[in-house]
Amino acid sequence: MKEIIDVLISKEELHRRITELGKEVNEEYKDKEVIMIAVLKGAVMFLTDFAKEFTGDVLMDFLAVSSYHGGTHSSGNVRVLKDLEYDLEGKHVLVVEDIVDTGRSLETVLRLINSRKPADVKVCTLLDKPSQRIIENLTVDYVGFTIENLFVVGYGLDYEEKYRNLDYVGVMRFED
Ligand code: IMP
Ligand code: MG
């Protein structure tokens, strides 16, 4: 089966929206130091472009987790694959995500971050697929693009670890 990728959000559209979103979120943090936390690996591309719009002090940290989605979401069964470098206590934290789908990944990440007692935590995601949300009461403060229930790749997002390097977001389909 051949993997075909159709452009959903072009390089130019990404650039325009990320610049706009960066300026908007910068307003919130211009007078305070923010720790941006990118969830590996998907959010890295977005973080690097987004962070360039900030004019205040920005620290960056990276987190990788895997959760056992089979269990109840309150079980707290989170495996930290790569922990944070910084102590978050009393800090302003901005979680930067590639995509929020069911919300399970984000919920896991927020549980971990909140346990470190930050002053406040906000969430910024490049893509949001609200139709697939399972976790309710999940606050996503800033969204780049809201998309339908499509499987997308590129600009950090992968299919079997491939296509993260594309400079656009595409929809994947298979052809014989
Ligand atoms: P959630 O836990 O269901 O919200 O899923 C979030 C994670 O699943 C993302 O961080 C991605 O790694 C992955 N994911 C969800 N939707 C897509 C997609 O359309 N393409 C690629 N990865 C996706
Ligand atoms: Mg991810």
PDB file of C-alpha atoms and ligand atoms in Angstrom:
ATOM      1  CA  MET A   1       0.000   0.000   0.000  1.00  0.00           C
ATOM      2  CA  LYS A   2       1.271   3.378  -0.989  1.00  0.00           C
ATOM      3  CA  GLU A   3       1.018   6.231   1.517  1.00  0.00           C
ATOM      4  CA  ILE A   4      -0.374   9.397  -0.056  1.00  0.00           C
ATOM      5  CA  ILE A   5      -0.356  12.735   1.732  1.00  0.00           C
ATOM      6  CA  ASP A   6      -2.647  15.580   0.696  1.00  0.00           C
ATOM      7  CA  VAL A   7      -1.938  19.071   1.990  1.00  0.00           C
ATOM      8  CA  LEU A   8      -4.390  20.170   4.686  1.00  0.00           C
ATOM      9  CA  ILE A   9      -2.574  23.198   6.109  1.00  0.00           C
ATOM     10  CA  SER A  10       0.117  24.692   3.919  1.00  0.00           C
ATOM     11  CA  LYS A  11       3.494  25.973   5.058  1.00  0.00           C
ATOM     12  CA  GLU A  12       2.260  29.550   4.508  1.00  0.00           C
ATOM     13  CA  GLU A  13      -0.953  29.029   6.495  1.00  0.00           C
ATOM     14  CA  LEU A  14       1.024  27.457   9.348  1.00  0.00           C
ATOM     15  CA  HIS A  15       3.443  30.357   9.398  1.00  0.00           C
ATOM     16  CA  ARG A  16       0.694  32.989   9.386  1.00  0.00           C
ATOM     17  CA  ARG A  17      -1.349  31.362  12.150  1.00  0.00           C
ATOM     18  CA  ILE A  18       1.623  30.470  14.357  1.00  0.00           C
ATOM     19  CA  THR A  19       2.929  34.040  14.146  1.00  0.00           C
ATOM     20  CA  GLU A  20      -0.510  35.363  15.099  1.00  0.00           C
ATOM     21  CA  LEU A  21      -0.936  32.852  17.936  1.00  0.00           C
ATOM     22  CA  GLY A  22       2.583  33.530  19.231  1.00  0.00           C
ATOM     23  CA  LYS A  23       1.875  37.259  19.445  1.00  0.00           C
ATOM     24  CA  GLU A  24      -1.437  36.602  21.215  1.00  0.00           C
ATOM     25  CA  VAL A  25       0.054  34.270  23.822  1.00  0.00           C
ATOM     26  CA  ASN A  26       3.057  36.558  24.260  1.00  0.00           C
ATOM     27  CA  GLU A  27       0.643  39.184  25.656  1.00  0.00           C
ATOM     28  CA  GLU A  28      -0.083  36.832  28.564  1.00  0.00           C
ATOM     29  CA  TYR A  29       3.590  36.297  29.388  1.00  0.00           C
ATOM     30  CA  LYS A  30       5.328  39.500  28.379  1.00  0.00           C
ATOM     31  CA  ASP A  31       5.913  40.571  31.986  1.00  0.00           C
ATOM     32  CA  LYS A  32       6.667  37.175  33.488  1.00  0.00           C
ATOM     33  CA  GLU A  33       9.051  34.340  32.857  1.00  0.00           C
ATOM     34  CA  VAL A  34       7.407  31.353  31.217  1.00  0.00           C
ATOM     35  CA  ILE A  35       8.564  27.769  31.062  1.00  0.00           C
ATOM     36  CA  MET A  36       7.385  26.283  27.783  1.00  0.00           C
ATOM     37  CA  ILE A  37       7.099  22.535  27.987  1.00  0.00           C
ATOM     38  CA  ALA A  38       6.998  20.656  24.714  1.00  0.00           C
ATOM     39  CA  VAL A  39       5.679  17.151  24.788  1.00  0.00           C
ATOM     40  CA  LEU A  40       8.068  15.009  22.746  1.00  0.00           C
ATOM     41  CA  LYS A  41       8.343  14.396  19.949  1.00  0.00           C
ATOM     42  CA  GLY A  42       5.436  15.891  18.027  1.00  0.00           C
ATOM     43  CA  ALA A  43       5.414  19.383  19.553  1.00  0.00           C
ATOM     44  CA  VAL A  44       9.040  20.254  18.820  1.00  0.00           C
ATOM     45  CA  MET A  45       8.512  21.810  15.362  1.00  0.00           C
ATOM     46  CA  PHE A  46       5.634  23.927  16.628  1.00  0.00           C
ATOM     47  CA  LEU A  47       7.503  25.046  19.756  1.00  0.00           C
ATOM     48  CA  THR A  48      10.502  26.309  17.815  1.00  0.00           C
ATOM     49  CA  ASP A  49       8.444  28.530  15.486  1.00  0.00           C
ATOM     50  CA  PHE A  50       5.928  29.611  18.126  1.00  0.00           C
ATOM     51  CA  ALA A  51       8.545  30.602  20.726  1.00  0.00           C
ATOM     52  CA  LYS A  52      10.191  33.014  18.285  1.00  0.00           C
ATOM     53  CA  GLU A  53       7.212  35.386  18.665  1.00  0.00           C
ATOM     54  CA  PHE A  54       7.805  35.849  22.407  1.00  0.00           C
ATOM     55  CA  THR A  55       9.429  39.008  23.671  1.00  0.00           C
ATOM     56  CA  GLY A  56       9.701  38.132  27.395  1.00  0.00           C
ATOM     57  CA  ASP A  57      11.861  35.529  29.116  1.00  0.00           C
ATOM     58  CA  VAL A  58      11.235  32.039  27.783  1.00  0.00           C
ATOM     59  CA  LEU A  59      12.718  28.855  29.203  1.00  0.00           C
ATOM     60  CA  MET A  60      12.195  25.590  27.367  1.00  0.00           C
ATOM     61  CA  ASP A  61      11.876  22.115  28.734  1.00  0.00           C
ATOM     62  CA  PHE A  62      10.902  18.756  27.272  1.00  0.00           C
ATOM     63  CA  LEU A  63       8.836  15.887  28.548  1.00  0.00           C
ATOM     64  CA  ALA A  64       8.084  12.412  27.250  1.00  0.00           C
ATOM     65  CA  VAL A  65       5.520  10.170  28.904  1.00  0.00           C
ATOM     66  CA  SER A  66       3.644   7.025  28.142  1.00  0.00           C
ATOM     67  CA  SER A  67       0.425   6.178  29.868  1.00  0.00           C
ATOM     68  CA  TYR A  68      -1.559   3.006  30.212  1.00  0.00           C
ATOM     69  CA  HIS A  69      -4.682   4.010  28.387  1.00  0.00           C
ATOM     70  CA  GLY A  70      -6.446   0.795  29.260  1.00  0.00           C
ATOM     71  CA  GLY A  71      -6.796   1.717  32.917  1.00  0.00           C
ATOM     72  CA  THR A  72      -9.033   4.297  34.481  1.00  0.00           C
ATOM     73  CA  HIS A  73      -7.677   7.750  33.915  1.00  0.00           C
ATOM     74  CA  SER A  74      -7.512   8.530  37.602  1.00  0.00           C
ATOM     75  CA  SER A  75      -5.123   5.650  38.292  1.00  0.00           C
ATOM     76  CA  GLY A  76      -2.106   7.930  37.929  1.00  0.00           C
ATOM     77  CA  ASN A  77      -0.269   5.229  36.064  1.00  0.00           C
ATOM     78  CA  VAL A  78       2.172   7.395  34.155  1.00  0.00           C
ATOM     79  CA  ARG A  79       5.543   6.277  32.924  1.00  0.00           C
ATOM     80  CA  VAL A  80       7.971   9.140  32.492  1.00  0.00           C
ATOM     81  CA  LEU A  81      10.271   8.388  29.564  1.00  0.00           C
ATOM     82  CA  LYS A  82      12.066  11.732  29.801  1.00  0.00           C
ATOM     83  CA  ASP A  83      11.544  13.938  32.812  1.00  0.00           C
ATOM     84  CA  LEU A  84      11.726  17.722  33.007  1.00  0.00           C
ATOM     85  CA  GLU A  85      14.946  19.502  33.818  1.00  0.00           C
ATOM     86  CA  TYR A  86      13.423  22.427  35.741  1.00  0.00           C
ATOM     87  CA  ASP A  87      11.745  22.588  39.101  1.00  0.00           C
ATOM     88  CA  LEU A  88       8.276  23.973  38.268  1.00  0.00           C
ATOM     89  CA  GLU A  89       7.311  25.083  41.766  1.00  0.00           C
ATOM     90  CA  GLY A  90       5.839  28.587  41.666  1.00  0.00           C
ATOM     91  CA  LYS A  91       6.552  28.961  37.934  1.00  0.00           C
ATOM     92  CA  HIS A  92       4.322  29.962  35.011  1.00  0.00           C
ATOM     93  CA  VAL A  93       4.055  26.961  32.735  1.00  0.00           C
ATOM     94  CA  LEU A  94       2.820  26.769  29.163  1.00  0.00           C
ATOM     95  CA  VAL A  95       2.332  23.268  27.790  1.00  0.00           C
ATOM     96  CA  VAL A  96       2.889  23.145  24.043  1.00  0.00           C
ATOM     97  CA  GLU A  97       1.228  20.246  22.223  1.00  0.00           C
ATOM     98  CA  ASP A  98       1.050  19.118  18.613  1.00  0.00           C
ATOM     99  CA  ILE A  99      -2.520  17.816  18.732  1.00  0.00           C
ATOM    100  CA  VAL A 100      -5.244  17.132  21.256  1.00  0.00           C
ATOM    101  CA  ASP A 101      -7.388  14.215  20.149  1.00  0.00           C
ATOM    102  CA  THR A 102      -9.067  12.145  22.893  1.00  0.00           C
ATOM    103  CA  GLY A 103      -7.277  14.302  25.469  1.00  0.00           C
ATOM    104  CA  ARG A 104      -5.698  11.351  27.251  1.00  0.00           C
ATOM    105  CA  SER A 105      -2.109  12.372  26.549  1.00  0.00           C
ATOM    106  CA  LEU A 106      -2.716  15.922  27.673  1.00  0.00           C
ATOM    107  CA  GLU A 107      -4.507  14.790  30.809  1.00  0.00           C
ATOM    108  CA  THR A 108      -1.537  12.587  31.686  1.00  0.00           C
ATOM    109  CA  VAL A 109       0.922  15.405  31.104  1.00  0.00           C
ATOM    110  CA  LEU A 110      -1.135  17.902  33.121  1.00  0.00           C
ATOM    111  CA  ARG A 111      -1.415  15.503  36.033  1.00  0.00           C
ATOM    112  CA  LEU A 112       2.348  15.180  36.147  1.00  0.00           C
ATOM    113  CA  ILE A 113       2.986  18.911  35.762  1.00  0.00           C
ATOM    114  CA  ASN A 114       0.396  19.890  38.381  1.00  0.00           C
ATOM    115  CA  SER A 115       2.020  17.525  40.877  1.00  0.00           C
ATOM    116  CA  ARG A 116       5.132  19.747  40.647  1.00  0.00           C
ATOM    117  CA  LYS A 117       3.174  22.735  42.050  1.00  0.00           C
ATOM    118  CA  PRO A 118       3.549  25.419  39.358  1.00  0.00           C
ATOM    119  CA  ALA A 119       1.971  28.877  39.931  1.00  0.00           C
ATOM    120  CA  ASP A 120      -0.220  28.351  36.873  1.00  0.00           C
ATOM    121  CA  VAL A 121      -0.466  26.129  33.823  1.00  0.00           C
ATOM    122  CA  LYS A 122      -1.900  26.946  30.419  1.00  0.00           C
ATOM    123  CA  VAL A 123      -2.095  24.812  27.303  1.00  0.00           C
ATOM    124  CA  CYS A 124      -1.412  25.744  23.693  1.00  0.00           C
ATOM    125  CA  THR A 125      -1.943  23.188  20.937  1.00  0.00           C
ATOM    126  CA  LEU A 126      -1.290  23.539  17.245  1.00  0.00           C
ATOM    127  CA  LEU A 127      -4.202  21.274  16.308  1.00  0.00           C
ATOM    128  CA  ASP A 128      -7.418  20.371  18.068  1.00  0.00           C
ATOM    129  CA  LYS A 129      -9.755  17.503  17.115  1.00  0.00           C
ATOM    130  CA  PRO A 130     -12.644  18.229  19.500  1.00  0.00           C
ATOM    131  CA  SER A 131     -14.940  15.625  17.939  1.00  0.00           C
ATOM    132  CA  GLN A 132     -12.744  12.870  19.371  1.00  0.00           C
ATOM    133  CA  ARG A 133     -12.535  14.151  22.931  1.00  0.00           C
ATOM    134  CA  ILE A 134     -13.027  11.551  25.661  1.00  0.00           C
ATOM    135  CA  ILE A 135     -11.606  13.428  28.613  1.00  0.00           C
ATOM    136  CA  GLU A 136     -14.050  16.093  29.690  1.00  0.00           C
ATOM    137  CA  ASN A 137     -13.158  19.234  31.648  1.00  0.00           C
ATOM    138  CA  LEU A 138      -9.892  19.592  29.799  1.00  0.00           C
ATOM    139  CA  THR A 139      -9.060  23.238  29.263  1.00  0.00           C
ATOM    140  CA  VAL A 140      -7.118  24.021  26.122  1.00  0.00           C
ATOM    141  CA  ASP A 141      -6.360  27.731  26.359  1.00  0.00           C
ATOM    142  CA  TYR A 142      -4.973  28.370  22.880  1.00  0.00           C
ATOM    143  CA  VAL A 143      -5.612  26.489  19.633  1.00  0.00           C
ATOM    144  CA  GLY A 144      -3.879  26.992  16.286  1.00  0.00           C
ATOM    145  CA  PHE A 145      -6.345  25.139  14.079  1.00  0.00           C
ATOM    146  CA  THR A 146      -9.459  23.119  14.835  1.00  0.00           C
ATOM    147  CA  ILE A 147      -9.685  20.164  12.471  1.00  0.00           C
ATOM    148  CA  GLU A 148     -12.122  17.394  11.679  1.00  0.00           C
ATOM    149  CA  ASN A 149     -11.541  13.783  12.586  1.00  0.00           C
ATOM    150  CA  LEU A 150      -8.725  13.189  10.099  1.00  0.00           C
ATOM    151  CA  PHE A 151      -5.403  11.418  10.564  1.00  0.00           C
ATOM    152  CA  VAL A 152      -2.794  14.061   9.922  1.00  0.00           C
ATOM    153  CA  VAL A 153       0.982  13.995   9.556  1.00  0.00           C
ATOM    154  CA  GLY A 154       3.761  16.510   9.123  1.00  0.00           C
ATOM    155  CA  TYR A 155       5.114  19.487  11.035  1.00  0.00           C
ATOM    156  CA  GLY A 156       5.965  17.194  13.959  1.00  0.00           C
ATOM    157  CA  LEU A 157       3.163  14.672  13.576  1.00  0.00           C
ATOM    158  CA  ASP A 158       4.065  11.156  12.520  1.00  0.00           C
ATOM    159  CA  TYR A 159       2.754   7.990  10.991  1.00  0.00           C
ATOM    160  CA  GLU A 160       4.949   5.134  12.240  1.00  0.00           C
ATOM    161  CA  GLU A 161       7.589   7.761  13.148  1.00  0.00           C
ATOM    162  CA  LYS A 162       7.747   9.096   9.595  1.00  0.00           C
ATOM    163  CA  TYR A 163       6.772  12.466   8.103  1.00  0.00           C
ATOM    164  CA  ARG A 164       7.570  14.625  11.163  1.00  0.00           C
ATOM    165  CA  ASN A 165       9.893  16.712   8.989  1.00  0.00           C
ATOM    166  CA  LEU A 166       7.260  17.898   6.490  1.00  0.00           C
ATOM    167  CA  ASP A 167       6.849  21.680   6.508  1.00  0.00           C
ATOM    168  CA  TYR A 168       3.075  21.385   6.112  1.00  0.00           C
ATOM    169  CA  VAL A 169       0.278  19.386   7.743  1.00  0.00           C
ATOM    170  CA  GLY A 170      -1.183  16.737   5.479  1.00  0.00           C
ATOM    171  CA  VAL A 171      -3.911  14.130   5.557  1.00  0.00           C
ATOM    172  CA  MET A 172      -2.759  10.546   5.070  1.00  0.00           C
ATOM    173  CA  ARG A 173      -4.484   8.051   2.868  1.00  0.00           C
ATOM    174  CA  PHE A 174      -3.529   4.699   1.412  1.00  0.00           C
ATOM    175  CA  GLU A 175      -3.586   3.634  -2.213  1.00  0.00           C
ATOM    176  CA  ASP A 176      -2.835   0.248  -3.814  1.00  0.00           C
TER     177      ASP A 176
HETATM  178  P1  IMP B   1      -4.834  11.909  22.556  1.00  0.00           P
HETATM  179  O1  IMP B   1      -4.181  11.348  23.778  1.00  0.00           O
HETATM  180  O2  IMP B   1      -5.867  10.996  21.986  1.00  0.00           O
HETATM  181  O3  IMP B   1      -5.353  13.316  22.734  1.00  0.00           O
HETATM  182  O4  IMP B   1      -3.773  11.917  21.418  1.00  0.00           O
HETATM  183  C1  IMP B   1      -2.739  12.783  21.374  1.00  0.00           C
HETATM  184  C2  IMP B   1      -1.543  12.149  20.732  1.00  0.00           C
HETATM  185  O5  IMP B   1      -1.886  11.144  19.767  1.00  0.00           O
HETATM  186  C3  IMP B   1      -0.801  13.207  19.983  1.00  0.00           C
HETATM  187  O6  IMP B   1       0.150  13.840  20.802  1.00  0.00           O
HETATM  188  C4  IMP B   1      -0.219  12.445  18.819  1.00  0.00           C
HETATM  189  O7  IMP B   1       1.024  11.890  19.202  1.00  0.00           O
HETATM  190  C5  IMP B   1      -1.206  11.337  18.567  1.00  0.00           C
HETATM  191  N1  IMP B   1      -2.181  11.700  17.510  1.00  0.00           N
HETATM  192  C6  IMP B   1      -3.493  11.995  17.661  1.00  0.00           C
HETATM  193  N2  IMP B   1      -4.061  12.283  16.482  1.00  0.00           N
HETATM  194  C7  IMP B   1      -3.074  12.188  15.558  1.00  0.00           C
HETATM  195  C8  IMP B   1      -3.034  12.388  14.125  1.00  0.00           C
HETATM  196  O8  IMP B   1      -4.014  12.728  13.453  1.00  0.00           O
HETATM  197  N3  IMP B   1      -1.826  12.190  13.536  1.00  0.00           N
HETATM  198  C9  IMP B   1      -0.713  11.828  14.214  1.00  0.00           C
HETATM  199  N4  IMP B   1      -0.702  11.646  15.557  1.00  0.00           N
HETATM  200  C10 IMP B   1      -1.882  11.821  16.208  1.00  0.00           C
HETATM  201 MG    MG B   2       2.136  13.782  21.064  1.00  0.00          MG
END
